[in-house]
mmCIF file of C-alpha atoms in Angstrom:
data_model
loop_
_atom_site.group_PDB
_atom_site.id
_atom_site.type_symbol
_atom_site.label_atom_id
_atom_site.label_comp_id
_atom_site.label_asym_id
_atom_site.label_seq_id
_atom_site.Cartn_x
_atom_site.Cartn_y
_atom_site.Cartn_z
ATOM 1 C CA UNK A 1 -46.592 -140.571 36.626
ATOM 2 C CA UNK A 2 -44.089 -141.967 33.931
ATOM 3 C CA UNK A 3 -41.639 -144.963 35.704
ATOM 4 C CA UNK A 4 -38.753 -144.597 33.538
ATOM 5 C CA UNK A 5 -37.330 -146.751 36.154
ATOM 6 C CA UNK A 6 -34.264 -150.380 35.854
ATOM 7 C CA UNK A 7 -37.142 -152.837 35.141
ATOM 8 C CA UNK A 8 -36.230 -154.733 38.333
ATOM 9 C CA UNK A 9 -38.060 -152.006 40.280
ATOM 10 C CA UNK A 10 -41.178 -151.695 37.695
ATOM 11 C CA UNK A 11 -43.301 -153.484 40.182
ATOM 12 C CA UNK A 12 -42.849 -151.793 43.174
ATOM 13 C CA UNK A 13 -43.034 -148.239 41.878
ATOM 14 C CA UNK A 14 -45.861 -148.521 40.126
ATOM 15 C CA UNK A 15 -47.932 -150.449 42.378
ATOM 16 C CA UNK A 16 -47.124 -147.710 44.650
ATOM 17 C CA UNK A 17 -47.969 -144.952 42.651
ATOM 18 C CA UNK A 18 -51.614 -147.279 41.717
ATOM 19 C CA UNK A 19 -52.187 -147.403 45.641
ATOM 20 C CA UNK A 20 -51.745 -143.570 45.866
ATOM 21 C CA UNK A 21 -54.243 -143.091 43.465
ATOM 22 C CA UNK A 22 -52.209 -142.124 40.442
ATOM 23 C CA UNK A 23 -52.418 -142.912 36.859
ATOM 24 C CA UNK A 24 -49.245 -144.380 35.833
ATOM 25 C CA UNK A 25 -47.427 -145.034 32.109
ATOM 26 C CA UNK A 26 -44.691 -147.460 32.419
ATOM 27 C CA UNK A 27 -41.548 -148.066 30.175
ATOM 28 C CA UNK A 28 -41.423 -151.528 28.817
ATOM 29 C CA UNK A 29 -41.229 -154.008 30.216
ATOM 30 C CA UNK A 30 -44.009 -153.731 32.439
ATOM 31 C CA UNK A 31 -42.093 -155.566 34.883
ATOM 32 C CA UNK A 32 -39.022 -158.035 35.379
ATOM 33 C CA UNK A 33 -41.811 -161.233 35.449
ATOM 34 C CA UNK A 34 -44.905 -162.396 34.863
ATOM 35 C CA UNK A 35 -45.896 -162.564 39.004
ATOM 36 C CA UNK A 36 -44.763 -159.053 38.736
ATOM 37 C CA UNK A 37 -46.601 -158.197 35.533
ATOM 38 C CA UNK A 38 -50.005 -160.015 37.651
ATOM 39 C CA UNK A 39 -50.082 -158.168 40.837
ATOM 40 C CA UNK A 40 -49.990 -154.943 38.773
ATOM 41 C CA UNK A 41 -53.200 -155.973 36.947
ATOM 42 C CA UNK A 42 -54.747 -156.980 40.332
ATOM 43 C CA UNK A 43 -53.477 -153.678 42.056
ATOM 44 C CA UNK A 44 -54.883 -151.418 38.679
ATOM 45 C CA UNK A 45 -58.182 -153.055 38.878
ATOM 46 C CA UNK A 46 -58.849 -152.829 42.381
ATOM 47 C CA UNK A 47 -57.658 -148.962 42.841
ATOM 48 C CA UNK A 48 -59.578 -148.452 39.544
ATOM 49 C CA UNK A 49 -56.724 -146.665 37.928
ATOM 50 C CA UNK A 50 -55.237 -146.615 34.470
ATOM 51 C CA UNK A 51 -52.090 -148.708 33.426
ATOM 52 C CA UNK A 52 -50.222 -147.903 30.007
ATOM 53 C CA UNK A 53 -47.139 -149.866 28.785
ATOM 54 C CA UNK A 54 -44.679 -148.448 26.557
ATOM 55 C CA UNK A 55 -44.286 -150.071 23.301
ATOM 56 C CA UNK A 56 -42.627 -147.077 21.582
ATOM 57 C CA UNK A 57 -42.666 -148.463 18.025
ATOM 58 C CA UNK A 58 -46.552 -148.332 17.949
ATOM 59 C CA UNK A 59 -45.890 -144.935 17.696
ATOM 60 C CA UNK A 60 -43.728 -144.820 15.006
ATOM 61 C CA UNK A 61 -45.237 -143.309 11.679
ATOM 62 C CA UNK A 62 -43.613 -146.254 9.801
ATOM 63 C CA UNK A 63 -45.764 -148.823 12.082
ATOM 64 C CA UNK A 64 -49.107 -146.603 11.788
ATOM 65 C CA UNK A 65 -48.400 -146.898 8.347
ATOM 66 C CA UNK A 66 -47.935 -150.437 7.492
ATOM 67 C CA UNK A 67 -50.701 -151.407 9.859
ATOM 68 C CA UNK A 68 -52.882 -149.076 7.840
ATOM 69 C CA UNK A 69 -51.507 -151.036 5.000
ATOM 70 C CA UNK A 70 -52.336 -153.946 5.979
ATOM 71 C CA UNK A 71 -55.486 -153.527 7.494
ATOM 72 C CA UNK A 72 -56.743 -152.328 3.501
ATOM 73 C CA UNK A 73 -55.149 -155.585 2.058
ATOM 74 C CA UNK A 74 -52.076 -153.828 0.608
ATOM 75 C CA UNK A 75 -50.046 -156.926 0.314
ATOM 76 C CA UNK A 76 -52.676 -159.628 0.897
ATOM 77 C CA UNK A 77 -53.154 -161.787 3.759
ATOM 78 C CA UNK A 78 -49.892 -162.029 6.408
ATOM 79 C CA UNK A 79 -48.001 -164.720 6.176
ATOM 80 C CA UNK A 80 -44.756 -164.012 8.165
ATOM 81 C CA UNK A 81 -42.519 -160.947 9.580
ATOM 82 C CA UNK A 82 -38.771 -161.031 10.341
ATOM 83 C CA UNK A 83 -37.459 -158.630 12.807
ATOM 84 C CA UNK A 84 -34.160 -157.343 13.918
ATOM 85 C CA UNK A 85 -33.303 -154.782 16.613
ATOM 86 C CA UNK A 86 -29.284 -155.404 17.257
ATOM 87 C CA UNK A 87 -26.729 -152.982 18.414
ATOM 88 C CA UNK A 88 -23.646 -152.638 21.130
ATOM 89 C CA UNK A 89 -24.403 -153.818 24.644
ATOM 90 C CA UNK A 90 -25.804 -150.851 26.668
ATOM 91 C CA UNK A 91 -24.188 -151.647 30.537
ATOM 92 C CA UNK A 92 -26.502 -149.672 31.791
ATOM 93 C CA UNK A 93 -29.202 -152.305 31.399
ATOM 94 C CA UNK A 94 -28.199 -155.101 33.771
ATOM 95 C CA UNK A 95 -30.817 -156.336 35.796
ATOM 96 C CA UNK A 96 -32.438 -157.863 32.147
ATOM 97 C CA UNK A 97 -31.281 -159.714 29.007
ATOM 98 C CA UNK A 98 -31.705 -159.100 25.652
ATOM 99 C CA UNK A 99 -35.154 -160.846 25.345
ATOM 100 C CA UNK A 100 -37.199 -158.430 27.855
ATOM 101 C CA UNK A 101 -35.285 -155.329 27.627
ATOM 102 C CA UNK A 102 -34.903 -155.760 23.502
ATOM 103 C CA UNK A 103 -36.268 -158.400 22.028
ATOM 104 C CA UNK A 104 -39.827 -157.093 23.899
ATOM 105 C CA UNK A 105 -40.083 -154.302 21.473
ATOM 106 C CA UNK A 106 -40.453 -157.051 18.388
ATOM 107 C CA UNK A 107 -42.747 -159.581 20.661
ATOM 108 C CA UNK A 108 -45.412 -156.339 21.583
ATOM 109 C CA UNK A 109 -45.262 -155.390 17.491
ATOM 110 C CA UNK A 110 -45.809 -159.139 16.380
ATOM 111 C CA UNK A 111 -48.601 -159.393 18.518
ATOM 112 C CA UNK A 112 -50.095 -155.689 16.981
ATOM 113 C CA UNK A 113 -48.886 -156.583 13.123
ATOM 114 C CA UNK A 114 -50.664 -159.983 13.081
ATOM 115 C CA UNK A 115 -53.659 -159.298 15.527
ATOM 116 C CA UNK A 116 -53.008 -162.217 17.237
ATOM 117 C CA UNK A 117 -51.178 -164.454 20.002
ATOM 118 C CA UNK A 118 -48.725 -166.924 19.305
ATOM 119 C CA UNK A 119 -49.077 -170.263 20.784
ATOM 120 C CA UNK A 120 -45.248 -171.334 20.880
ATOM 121 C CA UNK A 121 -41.905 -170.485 20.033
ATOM 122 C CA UNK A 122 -38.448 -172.269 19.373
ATOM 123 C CA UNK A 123 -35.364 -169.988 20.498
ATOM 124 C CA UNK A 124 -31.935 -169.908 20.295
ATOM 125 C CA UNK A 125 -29.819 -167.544 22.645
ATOM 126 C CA UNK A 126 -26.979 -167.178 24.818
ATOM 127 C CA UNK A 127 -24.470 -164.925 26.785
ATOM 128 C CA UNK A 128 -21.263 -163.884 25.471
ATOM 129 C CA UNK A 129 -20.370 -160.456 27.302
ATOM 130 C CA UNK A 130 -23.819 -159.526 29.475
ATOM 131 C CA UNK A 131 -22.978 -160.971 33.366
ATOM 132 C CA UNK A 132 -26.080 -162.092 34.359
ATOM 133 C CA UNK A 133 -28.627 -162.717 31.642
ATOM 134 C CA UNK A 134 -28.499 -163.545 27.324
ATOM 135 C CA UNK A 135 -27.440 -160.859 25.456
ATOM 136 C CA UNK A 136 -28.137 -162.403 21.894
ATOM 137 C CA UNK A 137 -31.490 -164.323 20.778
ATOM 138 C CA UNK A 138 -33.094 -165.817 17.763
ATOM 139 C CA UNK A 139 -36.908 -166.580 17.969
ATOM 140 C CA UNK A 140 -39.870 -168.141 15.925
ATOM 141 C CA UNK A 141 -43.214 -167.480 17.348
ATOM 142 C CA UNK A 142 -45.917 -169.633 15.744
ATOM 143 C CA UNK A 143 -49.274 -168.478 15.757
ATOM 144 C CA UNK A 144 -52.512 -170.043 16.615
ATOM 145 C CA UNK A 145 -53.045 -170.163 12.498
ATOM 146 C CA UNK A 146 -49.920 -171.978 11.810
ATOM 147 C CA UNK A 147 -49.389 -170.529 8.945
ATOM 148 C CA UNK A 148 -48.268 -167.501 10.377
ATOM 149 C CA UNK A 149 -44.875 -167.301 12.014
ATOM 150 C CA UNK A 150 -42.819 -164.143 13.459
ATOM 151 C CA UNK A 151 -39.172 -164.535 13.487
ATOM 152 C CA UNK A 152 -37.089 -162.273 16.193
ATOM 153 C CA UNK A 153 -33.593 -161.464 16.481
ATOM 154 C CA UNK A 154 -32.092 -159.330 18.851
ATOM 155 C CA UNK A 155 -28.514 -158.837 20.346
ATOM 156 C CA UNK A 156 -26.029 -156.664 22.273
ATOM 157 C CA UNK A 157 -23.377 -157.840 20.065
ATOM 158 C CA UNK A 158 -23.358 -156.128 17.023
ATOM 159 C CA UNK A 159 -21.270 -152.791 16.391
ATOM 160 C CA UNK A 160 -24.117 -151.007 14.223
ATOM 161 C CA UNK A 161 -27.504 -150.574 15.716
ATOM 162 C CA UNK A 162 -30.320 -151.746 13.161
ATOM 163 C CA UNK A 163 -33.810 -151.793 13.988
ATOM 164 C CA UNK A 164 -35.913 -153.086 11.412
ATOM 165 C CA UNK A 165 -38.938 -155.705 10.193
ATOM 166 C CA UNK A 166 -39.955 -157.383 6.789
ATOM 167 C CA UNK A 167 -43.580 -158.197 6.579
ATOM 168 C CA UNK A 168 -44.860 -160.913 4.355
ATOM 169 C CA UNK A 169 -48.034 -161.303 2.514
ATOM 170 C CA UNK A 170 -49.210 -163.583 0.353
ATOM 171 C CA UNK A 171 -49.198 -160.504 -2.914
ATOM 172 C CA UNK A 172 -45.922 -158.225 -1.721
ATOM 173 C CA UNK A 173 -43.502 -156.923 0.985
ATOM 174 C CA UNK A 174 -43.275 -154.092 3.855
ATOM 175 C CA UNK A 175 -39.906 -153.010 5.216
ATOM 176 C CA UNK A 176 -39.779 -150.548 7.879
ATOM 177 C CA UNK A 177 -36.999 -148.823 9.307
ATOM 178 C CA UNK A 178 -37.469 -148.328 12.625
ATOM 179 C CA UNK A 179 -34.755 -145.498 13.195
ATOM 180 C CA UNK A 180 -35.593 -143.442 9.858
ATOM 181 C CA UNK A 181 -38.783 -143.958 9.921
ATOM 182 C CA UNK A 182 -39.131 -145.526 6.416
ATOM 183 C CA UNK A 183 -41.219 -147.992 5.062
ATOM 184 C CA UNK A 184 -41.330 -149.815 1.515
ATOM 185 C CA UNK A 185 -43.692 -151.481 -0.206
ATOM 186 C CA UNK A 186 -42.730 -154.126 -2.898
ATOM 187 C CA UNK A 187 -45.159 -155.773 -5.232
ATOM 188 C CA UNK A 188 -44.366 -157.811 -7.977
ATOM 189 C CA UNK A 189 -44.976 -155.395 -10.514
ATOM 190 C CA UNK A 190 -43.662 -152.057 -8.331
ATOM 191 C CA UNK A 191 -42.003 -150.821 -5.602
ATOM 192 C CA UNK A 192 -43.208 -148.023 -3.473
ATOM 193 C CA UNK A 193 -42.138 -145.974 -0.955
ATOM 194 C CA UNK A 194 -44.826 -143.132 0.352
ATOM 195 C CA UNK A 195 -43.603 -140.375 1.842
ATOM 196 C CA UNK A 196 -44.378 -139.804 5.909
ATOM 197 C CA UNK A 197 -43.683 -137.276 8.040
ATOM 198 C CA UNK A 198 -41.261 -137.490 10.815
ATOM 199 C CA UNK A 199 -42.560 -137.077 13.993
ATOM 200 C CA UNK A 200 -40.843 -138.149 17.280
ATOM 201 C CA UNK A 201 -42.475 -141.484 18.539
ATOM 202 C CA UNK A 202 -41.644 -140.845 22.234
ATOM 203 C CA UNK A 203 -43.874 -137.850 22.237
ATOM 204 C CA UNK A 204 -46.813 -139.170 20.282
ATOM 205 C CA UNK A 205 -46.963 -141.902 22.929
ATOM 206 C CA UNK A 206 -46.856 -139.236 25.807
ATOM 207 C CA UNK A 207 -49.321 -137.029 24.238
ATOM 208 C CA UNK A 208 -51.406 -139.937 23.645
ATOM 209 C CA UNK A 209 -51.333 -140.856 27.441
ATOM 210 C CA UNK A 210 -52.273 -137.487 28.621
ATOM 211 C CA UNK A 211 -54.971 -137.377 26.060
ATOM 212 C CA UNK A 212 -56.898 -140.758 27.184
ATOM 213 C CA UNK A 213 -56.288 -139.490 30.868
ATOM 214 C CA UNK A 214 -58.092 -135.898 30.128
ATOM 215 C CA UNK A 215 -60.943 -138.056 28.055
ATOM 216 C CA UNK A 216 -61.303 -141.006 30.210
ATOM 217 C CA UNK A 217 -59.782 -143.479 27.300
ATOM 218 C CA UNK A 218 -58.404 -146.711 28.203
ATOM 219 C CA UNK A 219 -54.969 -146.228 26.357
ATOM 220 C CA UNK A 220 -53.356 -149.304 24.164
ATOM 221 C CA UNK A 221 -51.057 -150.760 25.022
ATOM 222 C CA UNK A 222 -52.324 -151.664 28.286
ATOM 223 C CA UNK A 223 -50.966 -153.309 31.468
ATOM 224 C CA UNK A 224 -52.424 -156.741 29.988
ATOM 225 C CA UNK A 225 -50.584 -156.212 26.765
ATOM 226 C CA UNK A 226 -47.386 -155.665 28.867
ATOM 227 C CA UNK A 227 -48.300 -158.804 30.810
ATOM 228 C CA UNK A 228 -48.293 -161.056 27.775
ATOM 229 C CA UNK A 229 -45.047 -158.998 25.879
ATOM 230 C CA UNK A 230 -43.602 -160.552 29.071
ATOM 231 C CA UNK A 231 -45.118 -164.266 29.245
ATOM 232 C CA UNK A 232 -44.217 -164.961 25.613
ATOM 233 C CA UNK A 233 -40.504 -163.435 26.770
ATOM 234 C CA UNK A 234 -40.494 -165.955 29.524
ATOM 235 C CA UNK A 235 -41.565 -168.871 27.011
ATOM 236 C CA UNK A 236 -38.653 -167.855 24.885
ATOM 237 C CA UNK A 237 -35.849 -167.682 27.388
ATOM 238 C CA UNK A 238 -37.188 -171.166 28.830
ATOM 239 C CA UNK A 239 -36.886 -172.316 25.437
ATOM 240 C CA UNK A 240 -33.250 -171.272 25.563
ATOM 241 C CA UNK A 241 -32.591 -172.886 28.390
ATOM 242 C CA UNK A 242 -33.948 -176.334 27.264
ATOM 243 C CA UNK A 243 -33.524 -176.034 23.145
ATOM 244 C CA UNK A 244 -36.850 -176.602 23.305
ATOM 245 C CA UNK A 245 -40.511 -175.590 21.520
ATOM 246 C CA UNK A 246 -42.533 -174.138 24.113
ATOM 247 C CA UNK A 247 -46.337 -173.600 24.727
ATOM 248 C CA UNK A 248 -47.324 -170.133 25.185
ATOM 249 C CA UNK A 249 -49.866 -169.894 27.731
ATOM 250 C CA UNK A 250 -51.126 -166.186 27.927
ATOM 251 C CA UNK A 251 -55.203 -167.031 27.374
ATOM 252 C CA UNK A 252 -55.751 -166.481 31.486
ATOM 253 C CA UNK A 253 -54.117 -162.861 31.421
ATOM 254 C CA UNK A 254 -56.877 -160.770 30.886
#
């Protein structure tokens, strides 16, 4: 089953679906919260049934690419990414802000770009036009190696959608374009730009679903992956709310 779903009613429809003894792949968010996000780990586990989030962008031939990239040392060791996803409000999405319908997208692709968690963030944010939640947000995650820092920006406010991310290493640049599918690499003595195919990201991800269900795969991203996409999004909204750094606690969700 695919829950295409509002995220307010993530939760209930796929815990459902778990307790009928179906497989389920879930649109991000995984849920609306972090209880949410729990009792669907509890529910998967204990009706032994399979859980997939989707984090769209891992599918993206621009992200395979520079995580290929960087896994062969291509620009050195990361040091920092800056990504921003902004665009025109959608008023369809009103039961979420900016940070877990939006923002979540760069949060799940930090977390797979640096191969690790953050341990707190600093955000800034607020609502100008959405009626219940933020609709703009500015975020630095710090990692557990504090030299490494993500910095987020999403909005609703912005007439042109852009959806893009710099990554930093310590010997060169990647840029990826998110919606062409491009990706650059800059080095101090070149710039390159290798040519990928375009393929369509929403049905790699399906395919790939189908594919771990037929050979008993766990697929990635996982329910658990969703779960912390959403704890760190709770960390940053609280840190809205109190111009604050917060702790990110996500070490128990597992």
């Amino acid at each position: 089953v695919s829950i295409c779903t509002p995220s307010i009613s993530h939760a209930e429809l796929t815990i459902k679906c778990l307790e009928a003894g179906v497989n389920v792949f879930v649109e991000k968010p995984l849920a609306s919260t972090l209880d949410e996000c729990m009792k669907i780990i509890d529910t998967a586990r204990s009706c032994n049934k399979v859980v997939m989030t989707g984090y769209i962008e891992r599918f993206n031939p621009s992200v395979r690419k520079a995580k290929e990239l960087l896994k062969n040392g291509e620009i050195g060791d990361i040091i920092m990414s800056h990504s921003r996803r902004i665009g025109w409000w959608p008023e369809r999405i009103g039961d979420v802000g900016v940070v877990k319908d939006t923002a979540i997208h760069d949060i799940d692709l930090a977390r797979h770009i640096f191969g690790d968690e953050p341990s707190q963030v600093y955000a800034r944010g607020g609502r100008q036009k959405h009626t219940i939640a933020e609709d703009h947000v500015q975020a630095i995650l710090s990692f557990k190696d504090d030299d490494k820092t993500a910095f987020i920006e999403a909005n609703w406010l912005t007439p042109r959608k852009k959806r893009e991310m710099y990554i930093t290493g310590s010997n060169g640049v990647i840029t990826i374009q998110f919606l062409t599918q491009q990706l650059v690499i800059e080095k101090a003595d070149k710039v390159l730009e290798p040519l990928l195919k375009y393929e369509e990201p929403l049905k790699n991800e399906l395919a790939y679903f189908a594919e771990c269900l037929l050979n008993k795969h766990k697929p990635m991203p996982d329910e658990v992956d969703g779960a912390k996409a959403i704890a760190i999004a709770e960390a940053i909204i609280k840190s809205i709310q109190t111009n604050r750094s917060v702790e990110i606690e996500i070490e128990e969700i597992r």
